[in-house]
mmCIF file of C-alpha atoms in Angstrom:
data_model
loop_
_atom_site.group_PDB
_atom_site.id
_atom_site.type_symbol
_atom_site.label_atom_id
_atom_site.label_comp_id
_atom_site.label_asym_id
_atom_site.label_seq_id
_atom_site.Cartn_x
_atom_site.Cartn_y
_atom_site.Cartn_z
ATOM 1 C CA MET A 1490 17.050 -4.879 11.885
ATOM 2 C CA PHE A 1491 14.318 -7.069 10.500
ATOM 3 C CA GLU A 1492 14.408 -11.067 10.039
ATOM 4 C CA HIS A 1493 11.696 -10.972 7.295
ATOM 5 C CA ILE A 1494 12.027 -7.921 5.541
ATOM 6 C CA LEU A 1495 14.616 -6.315 3.384
ATOM 7 C CA TYR A 1496 14.439 -2.643 4.137
ATOM 8 C CA GLN A 1497 16.310 -0.104 2.240
ATOM 9 C CA ASN A 1498 16.177 3.681 1.875
ATOM 10 C CA GLN A 1499 17.959 5.409 -0.967
ATOM 11 C CA ASP A 1500 17.284 8.715 -2.594
ATOM 12 C CA GLY A 1501 13.947 9.109 -0.772
ATOM 13 C CA VAL A 1502 12.849 5.786 -2.013
ATOM 14 C CA CYS A 1503 12.031 3.386 0.817
ATOM 15 C CA SER A 1504 12.109 -0.380 -0.426
ATOM 16 C CA ILE A 1505 10.102 -2.743 2.002
ATOM 17 C CA THR A 1506 10.728 -6.363 0.707
ATOM 18 C CA LEU A 1507 8.889 -9.354 2.326
ATOM 19 C CA ASN A 1508 11.749 -11.985 2.280
ATOM 20 C CA ARG A 1509 10.473 -15.475 2.783
ATOM 21 C CA PRO A 1510 10.933 -16.650 -0.516
ATOM 22 C CA GLU A 1511 10.860 -20.333 0.500
ATOM 23 C CA VAL A 1512 7.129 -20.137 1.407
ATOM 24 C CA TYR A 1513 5.883 -17.473 -0.960
ATOM 25 C CA ASN A 1514 6.354 -14.749 1.477
ATOM 26 C CA ALA A 1515 3.588 -16.180 3.720
ATOM 27 C CA LEU A 1516 2.763 -14.027 6.688
ATOM 28 C CA ASN A 1517 3.938 -15.514 9.626
ATOM 29 C CA VAL A 1518 3.527 -13.873 13.188
ATOM 30 C CA LYS A 1519 6.959 -12.294 13.062
ATOM 31 C CA LEU A 1520 6.602 -10.833 9.422
ATOM 32 C CA THR A 1521 3.052 -9.229 10.127
ATOM 33 C CA TYR A 1522 4.713 -7.335 13.126
ATOM 34 C CA GLU A 1523 7.855 -6.513 10.999
ATOM 35 C CA ILE A 1524 5.619 -5.146 8.025
ATOM 36 C CA LYS A 1525 3.808 -2.672 10.669
ATOM 37 C CA GLU A 1526 7.061 -1.524 12.082
ATOM 38 C CA ALA A 1527 8.782 -1.104 8.787
ATOM 39 C CA PHE A 1528 5.980 1.568 7.583
ATOM 40 C CA GLU A 1529 5.956 3.074 10.976
ATOM 41 C CA GLN A 1530 9.980 3.458 10.390
ATOM 42 C CA ALA A 1531 9.406 4.737 6.981
ATOM 43 C CA GLY A 1532 6.640 7.335 8.385
ATOM 44 C CA GLN A 1533 9.209 8.635 10.992
ATOM 45 C CA ASP A 1534 12.136 9.094 8.331
ATOM 46 C CA GLU A 1535 11.817 12.363 6.983
ATOM 47 C CA SER A 1536 14.142 11.444 4.179
ATOM 48 C CA VAL A 1537 11.435 8.910 2.736
ATOM 49 C CA ARG A 1538 9.109 10.434 0.059
ATOM 50 C CA VAL A 1539 7.751 7.241 -1.254
ATOM 51 C CA VAL A 1540 7.437 3.545 -0.241
ATOM 52 C CA VAL A 1541 7.731 0.592 -2.794
ATOM 53 C CA LEU A 1542 6.412 -2.714 -1.239
ATOM 54 C CA SER A 1543 7.373 -5.976 -2.963
ATOM 55 C CA GLY A 1544 8.368 -9.484 -2.330
ATOM 56 C CA THR A 1545 11.400 -11.647 -2.938
ATOM 57 C CA GLY A 1546 10.972 -14.834 -5.187
ATOM 58 C CA ASP A 1547 8.339 -16.007 -7.421
ATOM 59 C CA ALA A 1548 5.371 -14.260 -5.230
ATOM 60 C CA PHE A 1549 4.412 -10.963 -3.667
ATOM 61 C CA CYS A 1550 2.600 -12.512 -0.848
ATOM 62 C CA SER A 1551 0.459 -15.808 -0.483
ATOM 63 C CA GLY A 1552 -1.427 -14.777 2.564
ATOM 64 C CA ALA A 1553 -1.396 -16.138 6.163
ATOM 65 C CA ASP A 1554 1.237 -18.818 6.925
ATOM 66 C CA LEU A 1555 -1.169 -21.862 7.580
ATOM 67 C CA LYS A 1556 1.435 -24.243 8.311
ATOM 68 C CA GLU A 1557 2.723 -22.163 11.486
ATOM 69 C CA ALA A 1558 -1.119 -21.779 12.117
ATOM 70 C CA ALA A 1559 -1.828 -25.529 12.216
ATOM 71 C CA THR A 1560 1.420 -26.081 14.191
ATOM 72 C CA LYS A 1561 0.662 -23.503 17.078
ATOM 73 C CA GLY A 1562 -2.848 -23.311 16.788
ATOM 74 C CA ILE A 1563 -5.098 -20.637 16.850
ATOM 75 C CA ALA A 1564 -7.242 -19.601 20.014
ATOM 76 C CA SER A 1565 -9.073 -16.741 18.451
ATOM 77 C CA TYR A 1566 -9.240 -15.916 15.121
ATOM 78 C CA SER A 1567 -10.618 -12.189 16.173
ATOM 79 C CA ASP A 1568 -7.574 -11.702 18.278
ATOM 80 C CA GLU A 1569 -5.052 -12.681 15.324
ATOM 81 C CA VAL A 1570 -6.798 -10.294 13.160
ATOM 82 C CA ARG A 1571 -7.009 -7.331 15.521
ATOM 83 C CA LYS A 1572 -3.522 -7.836 16.806
ATOM 84 C CA ARG A 1573 -1.582 -8.728 13.613
ATOM 85 C CA TYR A 1574 -3.267 -7.836 10.521
ATOM 86 C CA ASN A 1575 -5.333 -4.741 11.200
ATOM 87 C CA PRO A 1576 -2.389 -2.527 12.776
ATOM 88 C CA MET A 1577 -0.456 -3.702 9.713
ATOM 89 C CA ILE A 1578 -2.972 -2.391 7.374
ATOM 90 C CA LEU A 1579 -3.485 0.707 9.259
ATOM 91 C CA ALA A 1580 0.196 1.465 9.379
ATOM 92 C CA MET A 1581 0.134 1.562 5.602
ATOM 93 C CA ARG A 1582 -3.016 3.542 5.131
ATOM 94 C CA ASN A 1583 -1.899 6.003 7.976
ATOM 95 C CA LEU A 1584 1.584 6.467 6.276
ATOM 96 C CA PRO A 1585 1.244 10.112 4.993
ATOM 97 C CA LYS A 1586 3.407 9.035 1.994
ATOM 98 C CA PRO A 1587 2.482 7.149 -1.158
ATOM 99 C CA VAL A 1588 2.879 3.506 -0.944
ATOM 100 C CA ILE A 1589 3.605 1.742 -4.560
ATOM 101 C CA GLY A 1590 2.732 -2.030 -4.416
ATOM 102 C CA ARG A 1591 5.049 -4.012 -7.039
ATOM 103 C CA ILE A 1592 3.029 -7.026 -7.509
ATOM 104 C CA ASN A 1593 5.738 -9.155 -8.900
ATOM 105 C CA GLY A 1594 4.128 -12.763 -8.314
ATOM 106 C CA VAL A 1595 0.899 -14.002 -6.679
ATOM 107 C CA ALA A 1596 -0.909 -11.970 -4.099
ATOM 108 C CA ALA A 1597 -3.407 -14.403 -2.345
ATOM 109 C CA GLY A 1598 -5.501 -14.078 0.620
ATOM 110 C CA ALA A 1599 -4.229 -11.433 3.256
ATOM 111 C CA GLY A 1600 -1.575 -10.917 0.644
ATOM 112 C CA CYS A 1601 -4.124 -9.665 -1.821
ATOM 113 C CA SER A 1602 -5.416 -7.496 1.084
ATOM 114 C CA LEU A 1603 -1.930 -6.265 1.393
ATOM 115 C CA ALA A 1604 -1.707 -5.283 -2.334
ATOM 116 C CA LEU A 1605 -5.090 -3.558 -2.354
ATOM 117 C CA ALA A 1606 -3.860 -1.554 0.622
ATOM 118 C CA CYS A 1607 -1.447 0.169 -1.361
ATOM 119 C CA ASP A 1608 -2.041 3.617 -3.056
ATOM 120 C CA ILE A 1609 -0.734 2.534 -6.349
ATOM 121 C CA LEU A 1610 -0.102 -1.044 -7.825
ATOM 122 C CA VAL A 1611 1.918 -2.036 -10.816
ATOM 123 C CA MET A 1612 1.328 -5.622 -11.601
ATOM 124 C CA ALA A 1613 3.346 -8.205 -13.582
ATOM 125 C CA GLU A 1614 1.615 -9.467 -16.291
ATOM 126 C CA GLU A 1615 2.134 -13.080 -15.550
ATOM 127 C CA THR A 1616 0.706 -13.350 -12.298
ATOM 128 C CA TYR A 1617 -2.817 -12.931 -10.386
ATOM 129 C CA LEU A 1618 -4.744 -11.660 -7.456
ATOM 130 C CA THR A 1619 -6.970 -13.833 -5.490
ATOM 131 C CA GLU A 1620 -9.463 -13.632 -2.472
ATOM 132 C CA ALA A 1621 -8.415 -16.896 -1.519
ATOM 133 C CA PHE A 1622 -10.161 -17.051 1.939
ATOM 134 C CA VAL A 1623 -13.472 -18.716 0.922
ATOM 135 C CA GLY A 1624 -10.992 -21.807 -0.129
ATOM 136 C CA ILE A 1625 -10.416 -22.647 3.557
ATOM 137 C CA GLY A 1626 -13.832 -21.601 4.713
ATOM 138 C CA LEU A 1627 -12.910 -18.111 6.119
ATOM 139 C CA VAL A 1628 -14.096 -14.436 5.146
ATOM 140 C CA MET A 1629 -11.881 -11.653 3.854
ATOM 141 C CA ASP A 1630 -9.877 -9.709 6.277
ATOM 142 C CA SER A 1631 -6.863 -7.427 6.252
ATOM 143 C CA GLY A 1632 -9.036 -4.823 4.745
ATOM 144 C CA SER A 1633 -10.318 -6.618 1.717
ATOM 145 C CA GLY A 1634 -13.892 -6.269 2.749
ATOM 146 C CA TYR A 1635 -13.165 -2.486 2.984
ATOM 147 C CA PHE A 1636 -11.140 -2.157 -0.523
ATOM 148 C CA LEU A 1637 -12.591 -4.485 -2.676
ATOM 149 C CA PRO A 1638 -16.139 -3.030 -3.083
ATOM 150 C CA ARG A 1639 -15.156 0.227 -3.452
ATOM 151 C CA LEU A 1640 -12.445 -0.831 -6.267
ATOM 152 C CA VAL A 1641 -14.586 -3.071 -8.353
ATOM 153 C CA GLY A 1642 -18.464 -2.472 -7.022
ATOM 154 C CA SER A 1643 -20.403 -4.760 -4.776
ATOM 155 C CA SER A 1644 -21.674 -7.385 -7.175
ATOM 156 C CA LYS A 1645 -18.113 -7.963 -8.626
ATOM 157 C CA ALA A 1646 -16.795 -7.834 -5.103
ATOM 158 C CA PHE A 1647 -19.204 -10.625 -3.896
ATOM 159 C CA GLU A 1648 -18.407 -12.787 -6.932
ATOM 160 C CA LEU A 1649 -14.567 -12.458 -6.429
ATOM 161 C CA ALA A 1650 -15.069 -12.781 -2.519
ATOM 162 C CA THR A 1651 -17.292 -15.915 -2.588
ATOM 163 C CA THR A 1652 -15.479 -17.955 -5.607
ATOM 164 C CA GLY A 1653 -11.891 -16.970 -4.698
ATOM 165 C CA ALA A 1654 -11.501 -16.571 -8.534
ATOM 166 C CA LYS A 1655 -8.160 -15.959 -9.918
ATOM 167 C CA ILE A 1656 -7.939 -12.451 -11.214
ATOM 168 C CA SER A 1657 -5.384 -11.930 -14.195
ATOM 169 C CA ALA A 1658 -3.183 -8.671 -14.436
ATOM 170 C CA LYS A 1659 -5.380 -7.925 -17.419
ATOM 171 C CA GLU A 1660 -8.542 -8.226 -15.666
ATOM 172 C CA ALA A 1661 -7.375 -6.488 -12.467
ATOM 173 C CA LEU A 1662 -6.532 -3.470 -14.967
ATOM 174 C CA GLN A 1663 -10.056 -3.519 -16.700
ATOM 175 C CA LEU A 1664 -11.888 -3.720 -13.120
ATOM 176 C CA GLY A 1665 -9.724 -0.772 -11.733
ATOM 177 C CA MET A 1666 -7.863 -2.787 -9.051
ATOM 178 C CA VAL A 1667 -4.372 -1.914 -10.485
ATOM 179 C CA ASN A 1668 -3.017 1.047 -11.900
ATOM 180 C CA LYS A 1669 -0.547 -0.386 -14.638
ATOM 181 C CA ILE A 1670 0.593 -3.736 -15.863
ATOM 182 C CA ALA A 1671 3.792 -4.843 -17.312
ATOM 183 C CA PRO A 1672 6.076 -7.919 -18.148
ATOM 184 C CA VAL A 1673 7.700 -8.808 -14.695
ATOM 185 C CA ALA A 1674 11.228 -8.187 -16.600
ATOM 186 C CA MET A 1675 9.889 -4.317 -16.873
ATOM 187 C CA LEU A 1676 8.236 -3.906 -13.508
ATOM 188 C CA ASP A 1677 11.136 -1.768 -11.974
ATOM 189 C CA GLU A 1678 11.285 0.360 -15.055
ATOM 190 C CA VAL A 1679 7.412 1.400 -14.324
ATOM 191 C CA ILE A 1680 7.812 1.455 -10.651
ATOM 192 C CA LYS A 1681 11.156 3.968 -11.480
ATOM 193 C CA ALA A 1682 8.616 6.414 -13.376
ATOM 194 C CA TYR A 1683 6.466 6.597 -10.285
ATOM 195 C CA THR A 1684 9.268 6.877 -7.843
ATOM 196 C CA GLY A 1685 10.898 9.215 -9.866
ATOM 197 C CA TYR A 1686 7.588 11.650 -9.766
ATOM 198 C CA TYR A 1687 7.002 11.094 -5.913
ATOM 199 C CA THR A 1688 10.487 11.861 -4.840
ATOM 200 C CA THR A 1689 10.391 15.364 -6.377
ATOM 201 C CA ALA A 1690 6.654 15.867 -5.573
ATOM 202 C CA PRO A 1691 5.132 17.937 -2.700
ATOM 203 C CA THR A 1692 5.249 15.235 0.061
ATOM 204 C CA VAL A 1693 3.272 17.105 2.644
ATOM 205 C CA ALA A 1694 0.049 17.928 0.400
ATOM 206 C CA ILE A 1695 0.333 14.345 -0.993
ATOM 207 C CA GLY A 1696 0.016 13.054 2.202
ATOM 208 C CA LEU A 1697 -2.787 15.151 3.273
ATOM 209 C CA MET A 1698 -4.593 14.251 0.180
ATOM 210 C CA LYS A 1699 -4.078 10.499 0.885
ATOM 211 C CA LYS A 1700 -5.649 11.208 4.177
ATOM 212 C CA MET A 1701 -8.592 13.127 2.518
ATOM 213 C CA LEU A 1702 -9.312 10.440 0.263
ATOM 214 C CA ASN A 1703 -9.367 7.876 3.241
ATOM 215 C CA GLN A 1704 -11.783 10.144 4.969
ATOM 216 C CA SER A 1705 -14.273 10.587 1.869
ATOM 217 C CA PHE A 1706 -15.618 7.239 2.341
ATOM 218 C CA SER A 1707 -17.270 7.976 5.331
ATOM 219 C CA SER A 1708 -17.985 11.550 5.186
ATOM 220 C CA SER A 1709 -21.048 13.640 3.533
ATOM 221 C CA LEU A 1710 -20.281 16.252 1.181
ATOM 222 C CA GLU A 1711 -20.634 19.229 3.770
ATOM 223 C CA GLU A 1712 -18.263 17.320 6.108
ATOM 224 C CA MET A 1713 -15.608 16.919 3.288
ATOM 225 C CA LEU A 1714 -15.724 20.443 2.054
ATOM 226 C CA GLU A 1715 -14.821 21.289 5.579
ATOM 227 C CA TYR A 1716 -12.149 18.902 6.026
ATOM 228 C CA GLU A 1717 -10.784 20.146 2.551
ATOM 229 C CA ALA A 1718 -10.597 23.796 4.222
ATOM 230 C CA GLN A 1719 -8.631 22.323 7.424
ATOM 231 C CA LEU A 1720 -6.004 20.454 5.497
ATOM 232 C CA GLN A 1721 -5.679 23.259 2.945
ATOM 233 C CA ASP A 1722 -4.708 25.416 6.040
ATOM 234 C CA ILE A 1723 -1.978 22.790 6.747
ATOM 235 C CA ALA A 1724 -0.674 22.410 3.169
ATOM 236 C CA GLY A 1725 -0.555 26.229 2.772
ATOM 237 C CA ALA A 1726 1.991 26.336 5.654
ATOM 238 C CA SER A 1727 4.511 23.966 3.948
ATOM 239 C CA LYS A 1728 7.461 24.942 2.447
ATOM 240 C CA ASP A 1729 6.686 23.171 -0.721
ATOM 241 C CA HIS A 1730 3.705 25.357 -1.112
ATOM 242 C CA ARG A 1731 5.914 28.577 -0.796
ATOM 243 C CA GLU A 1732 8.256 27.105 -3.143
ATOM 244 C CA GLY A 1733 5.468 26.443 -5.556
ATOM 245 C CA ILE A 1734 4.181 29.896 -5.355
ATOM 246 C CA VAL A 1735 7.783 31.223 -5.830
ATOM 247 C CA ALA A 1736 8.391 29.059 -8.982
ATOM 248 C CA PHE A 1737 5.214 29.947 -10.528
ATOM 249 C CA MET A 1738 6.217 33.638 -10.425
ATOM 250 C CA GLU A 1739 9.678 32.912 -11.659
ATOM 251 C CA LYS A 1740 8.441 30.785 -14.605
ATOM 252 C CA ARG A 1741 10.443 27.840 -13.421
ATOM 253 C CA LYS A 1742 9.928 24.323 -12.139
ATOM 254 C CA PRO A 1743 9.643 24.091 -8.538
ATOM 255 C CA VAL A 1744 11.976 22.253 -6.383
ATOM 256 C CA PHE A 1745 9.933 20.405 -3.550
ATOM 257 C CA LYS A 1746 11.815 19.320 -0.481
ATOM 258 C CA GLY A 1747 8.809 17.117 0.814
ATOM 259 C CA LYS A 1748 8.574 19.659 3.967
#
C-alpha cells in the first residue's frame, strides 16, 4: 500500500514506521505524502485507538532529503512547505487519537519537527534531537516554529534554533520536549505501557482533549471556557461516557470501546 512506510494495525495500535533506512529515513517527496495519507487512514479506521510513529534502522528521521532536492531542484521553497510538509503535520495534529513518537534514533530538521508534532515522545537515551535548519541557511519549518517555543520557552527556543545544537535525550527530558527516555533496547517496553493504556481509554474524550489543547494556544480564557462547554456536550453523548457512569455506579473498572 505504501512505498516508504510500514503500516500495521494490530489490537487497536496503528504503527506508522518510516522505511528508508539507507538514507536515515530522509523525507523525499513520496514519503511526505505517504505520512499524510497514513495518518488520514488511521483517522478513518475506527479500530485504531492509538498511533505509534517510528523509523527503521538507526534513525527516526534525518529531515528533508537534500540529495533529492539537489537533483530535482526546488522552484519555490514556500510551495514545498505548503504542499508537502504542512499537510503532513496537520494530519498528525488533527488526528483525534493520540500519537506516540518512538524516537529510536536521530531526529533532525524536519524530522525533529515531526517528532515534536507527536502528542507523547519516548526517546532513546543514545540519540539526540536537532533543529538542523540553520546549518544549511534555512529557517525552521514543519511546525517547529510553533512547537519549540511552547515546549521550552522563547529564549531557549532561539538558542536551539539558531545554533542547531544537538539536544541529548537527558536534556530533552529536562526541557520538557519528551515524556520519557529509555535505552533503545527498552523503548518498546515503555511504548507498550502507553499503548496498553490508550487502547483501553475513552478515545472520543481523548481526541476532544487533543483538539481542546490545540485550540488553547490561540484562545482567551473566556473562549476556552465556552469551547470546553461545547466539547463536553460531544463527550457526554459518547457510549464511553455512558459506560463510565454505569461502571462507577457498579463499582467496577469501565470497559471503554472508543465510541
